[in-house]
Short mmCIF file of C-alpha atoms and ligand atoms in Angstrom, two decimals:
data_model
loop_
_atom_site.label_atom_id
_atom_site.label_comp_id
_atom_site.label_asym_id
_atom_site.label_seq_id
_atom_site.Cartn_x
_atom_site.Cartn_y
_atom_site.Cartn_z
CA UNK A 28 -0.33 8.54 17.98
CA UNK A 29 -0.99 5.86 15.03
CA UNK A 30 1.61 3.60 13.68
CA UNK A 31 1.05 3.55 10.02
CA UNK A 32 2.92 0.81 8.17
CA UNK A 33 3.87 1.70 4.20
CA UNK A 34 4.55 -1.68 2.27
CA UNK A 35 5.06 -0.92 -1.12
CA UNK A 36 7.27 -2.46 -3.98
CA UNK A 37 8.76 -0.26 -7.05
CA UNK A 38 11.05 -0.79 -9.87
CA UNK A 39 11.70 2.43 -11.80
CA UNK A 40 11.21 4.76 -8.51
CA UNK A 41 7.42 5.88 -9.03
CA UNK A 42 5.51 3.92 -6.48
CA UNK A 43 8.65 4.58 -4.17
CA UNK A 44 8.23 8.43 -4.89
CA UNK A 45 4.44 8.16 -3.47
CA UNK A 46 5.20 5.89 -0.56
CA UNK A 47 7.95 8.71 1.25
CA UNK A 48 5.21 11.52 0.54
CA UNK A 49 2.71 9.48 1.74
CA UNK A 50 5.27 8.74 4.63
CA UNK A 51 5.70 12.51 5.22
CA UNK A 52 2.09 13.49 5.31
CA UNK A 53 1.81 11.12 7.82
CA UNK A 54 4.82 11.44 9.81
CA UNK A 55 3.76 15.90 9.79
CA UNK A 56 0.38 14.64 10.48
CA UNK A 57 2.07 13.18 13.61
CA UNK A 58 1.86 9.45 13.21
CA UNK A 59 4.42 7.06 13.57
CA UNK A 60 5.10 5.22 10.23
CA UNK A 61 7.52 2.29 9.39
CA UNK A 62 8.22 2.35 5.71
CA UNK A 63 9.19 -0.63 3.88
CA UNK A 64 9.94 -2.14 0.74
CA UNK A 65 7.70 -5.28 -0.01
CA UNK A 66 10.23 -8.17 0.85
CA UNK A 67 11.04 -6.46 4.25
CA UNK A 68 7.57 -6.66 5.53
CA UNK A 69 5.97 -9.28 6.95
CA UNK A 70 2.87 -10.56 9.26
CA UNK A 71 4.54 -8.63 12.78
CA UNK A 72 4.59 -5.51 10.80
CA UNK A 73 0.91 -5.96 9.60
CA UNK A 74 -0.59 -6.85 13.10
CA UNK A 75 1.32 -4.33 14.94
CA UNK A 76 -0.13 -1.42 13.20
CA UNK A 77 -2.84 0.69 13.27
CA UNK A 78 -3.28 1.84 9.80
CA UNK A 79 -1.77 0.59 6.78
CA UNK A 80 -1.09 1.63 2.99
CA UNK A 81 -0.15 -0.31 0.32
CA UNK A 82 1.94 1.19 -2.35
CA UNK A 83 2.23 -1.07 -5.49
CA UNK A 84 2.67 -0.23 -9.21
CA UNK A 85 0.59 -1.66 -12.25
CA UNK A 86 2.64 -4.79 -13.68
CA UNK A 87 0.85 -6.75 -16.43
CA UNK A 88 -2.64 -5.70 -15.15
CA UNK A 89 -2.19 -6.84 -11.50
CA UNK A 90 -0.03 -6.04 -8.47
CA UNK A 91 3.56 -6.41 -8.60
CA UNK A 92 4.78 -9.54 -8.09
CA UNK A 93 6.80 -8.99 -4.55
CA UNK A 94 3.09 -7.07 -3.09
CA UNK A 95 1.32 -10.62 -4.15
CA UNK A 96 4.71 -12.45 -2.15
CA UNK A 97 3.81 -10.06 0.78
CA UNK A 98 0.53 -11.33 0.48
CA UNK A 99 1.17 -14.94 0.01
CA UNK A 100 3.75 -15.01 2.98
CA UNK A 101 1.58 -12.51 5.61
CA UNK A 102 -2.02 -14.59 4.71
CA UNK A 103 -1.82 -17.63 7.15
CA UNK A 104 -0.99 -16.06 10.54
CA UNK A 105 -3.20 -12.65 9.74
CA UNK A 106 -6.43 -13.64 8.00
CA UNK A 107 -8.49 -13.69 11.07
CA UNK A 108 -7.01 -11.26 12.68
CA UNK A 109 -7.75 -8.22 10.20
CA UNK A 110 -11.19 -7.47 10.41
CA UNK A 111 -11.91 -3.90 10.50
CA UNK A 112 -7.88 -2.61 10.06
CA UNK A 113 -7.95 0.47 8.39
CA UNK A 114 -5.89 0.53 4.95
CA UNK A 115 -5.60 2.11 1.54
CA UNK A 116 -3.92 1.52 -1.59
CA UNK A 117 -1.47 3.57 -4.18
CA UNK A 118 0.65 3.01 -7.00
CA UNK A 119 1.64 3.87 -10.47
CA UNK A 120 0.88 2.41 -13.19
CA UNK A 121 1.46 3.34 -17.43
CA UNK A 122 -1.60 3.51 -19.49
CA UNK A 123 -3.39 0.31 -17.89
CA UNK A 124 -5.53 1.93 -15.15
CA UNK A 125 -5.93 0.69 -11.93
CA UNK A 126 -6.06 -3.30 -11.63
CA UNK A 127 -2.98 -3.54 -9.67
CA UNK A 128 -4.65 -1.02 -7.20
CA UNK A 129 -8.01 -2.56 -7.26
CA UNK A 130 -6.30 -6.03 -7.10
CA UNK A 131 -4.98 -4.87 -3.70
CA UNK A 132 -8.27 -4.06 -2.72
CA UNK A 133 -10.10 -7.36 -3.34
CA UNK A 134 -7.42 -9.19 -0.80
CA UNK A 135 -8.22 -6.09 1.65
CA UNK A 136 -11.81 -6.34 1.40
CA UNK A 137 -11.42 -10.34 1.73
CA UNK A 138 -9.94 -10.08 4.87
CA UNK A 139 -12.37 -7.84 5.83
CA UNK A 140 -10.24 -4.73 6.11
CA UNK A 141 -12.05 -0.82 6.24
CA UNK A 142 -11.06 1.17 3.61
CA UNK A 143 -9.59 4.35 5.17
CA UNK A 144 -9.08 6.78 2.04
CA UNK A 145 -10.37 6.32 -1.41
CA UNK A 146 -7.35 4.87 -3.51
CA UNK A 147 -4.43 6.86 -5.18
CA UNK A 148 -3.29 5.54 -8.05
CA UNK A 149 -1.58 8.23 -10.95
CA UNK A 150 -0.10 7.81 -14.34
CA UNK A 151 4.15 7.70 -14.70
CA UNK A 152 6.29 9.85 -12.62
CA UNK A 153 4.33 11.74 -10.12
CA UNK A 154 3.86 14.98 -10.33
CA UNK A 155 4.35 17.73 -7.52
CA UNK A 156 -0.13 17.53 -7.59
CA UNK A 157 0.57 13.99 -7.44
CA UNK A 158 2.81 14.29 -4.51
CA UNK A 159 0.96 16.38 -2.78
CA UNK A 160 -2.22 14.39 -3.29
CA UNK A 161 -0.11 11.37 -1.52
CA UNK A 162 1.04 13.61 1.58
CA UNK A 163 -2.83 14.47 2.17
CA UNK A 164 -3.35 10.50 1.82
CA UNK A 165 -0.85 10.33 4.37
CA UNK A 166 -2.58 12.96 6.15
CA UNK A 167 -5.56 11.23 6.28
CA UNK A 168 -4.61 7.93 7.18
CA UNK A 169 -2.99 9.93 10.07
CA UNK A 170 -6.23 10.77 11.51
CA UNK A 171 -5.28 14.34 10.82
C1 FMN I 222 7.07 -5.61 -15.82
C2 FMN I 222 6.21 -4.41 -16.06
C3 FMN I 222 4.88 -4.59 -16.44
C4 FMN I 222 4.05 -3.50 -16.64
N1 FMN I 222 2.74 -3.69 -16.98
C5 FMN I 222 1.91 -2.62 -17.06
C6 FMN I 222 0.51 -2.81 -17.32
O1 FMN I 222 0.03 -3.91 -17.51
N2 FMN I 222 -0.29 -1.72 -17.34
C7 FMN I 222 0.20 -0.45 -17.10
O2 FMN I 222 -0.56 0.51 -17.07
N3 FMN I 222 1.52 -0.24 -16.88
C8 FMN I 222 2.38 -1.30 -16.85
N4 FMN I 222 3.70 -1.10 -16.58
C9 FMN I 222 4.20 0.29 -16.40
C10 FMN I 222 4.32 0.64 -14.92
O3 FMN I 222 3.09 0.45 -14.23
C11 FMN I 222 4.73 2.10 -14.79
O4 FMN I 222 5.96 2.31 -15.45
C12 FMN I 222 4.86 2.52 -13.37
O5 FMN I 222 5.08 3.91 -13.31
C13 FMN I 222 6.01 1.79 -12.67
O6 FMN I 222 6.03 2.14 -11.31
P1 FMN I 222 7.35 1.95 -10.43
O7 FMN I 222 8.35 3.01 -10.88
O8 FMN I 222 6.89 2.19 -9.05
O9 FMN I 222 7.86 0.56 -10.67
C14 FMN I 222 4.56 -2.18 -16.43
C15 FMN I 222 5.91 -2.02 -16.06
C16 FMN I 222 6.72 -3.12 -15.87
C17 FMN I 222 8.15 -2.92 -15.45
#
């Protein structure tokens, strides 16, 4: 069974809408998955899983500010230690595209990370296509 850690942040519910049916692909998919909320993660969390995805909206071009935090606080005690973890990114974002999503991905592919899935990232409120879309992400990240 994987253990597939969710970090994601989310202000207006979007992100957050991705990251449970992400969650619930997975969890169907029959991995284990700890979902939490950007400030509630930290470095155990990263090094204790198998898989991870990181949810994070579009703010100002760039990932939101408490994904960057995770970042900031996790980078120290995992940067050699995360060569070849499987991960993959989501998020919302307005009308900007995906920079927050592809800023994710440049601190990934620093630390040398394998991309697992190709990235998720949709416009607004998700749609049920949208949702669905994240549960086979979750699916897939499941090993399923
Ligand atoms: C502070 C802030 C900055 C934003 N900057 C951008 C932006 O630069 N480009 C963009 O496409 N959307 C931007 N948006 C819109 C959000 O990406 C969009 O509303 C998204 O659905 C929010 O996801 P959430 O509900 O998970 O927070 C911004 C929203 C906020 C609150």
């Amino acid at each position: 069974m994987k253990n597939l850690l969710i970090v994601y942040h989310s202000q207006s519910g979007n992100t957050e809408a991705m990251a449970k049916a992400v969650a619930a692909g997975a969890e169907a998919a029959g991995a284990r998955v700890t979902l939490k909320k950007a400030p509630q993660a930290d470095e155990k969390d990263l090094l204790g899983c198998d898989v991870v995805a990181i949810g994070t909206p579009n703010y100002f071009a760039y990932m939101a500010g408490m994904v960057k935090d995770f970042f900031d606080r996790v980078w120290i005690h995992v940067r050699e230690k995360m060569a070849d973890k499987p991960y993959a990114v989501f998020g919302s974002y307005g009308g900007g595209g995906l920079p927050a999503i592809e800023s994710v991905e440049h601190i990934c592919d620093g630390l040398k990370m394998k991309r697992a899935a190709e990235s998720l990232g949709i416009q607004r409120e998700p749609s049920e296509e949208n949702l669905a879309a994240c549960q086979a992400l979750g699916k897939k990240l499941a090993g399923g």
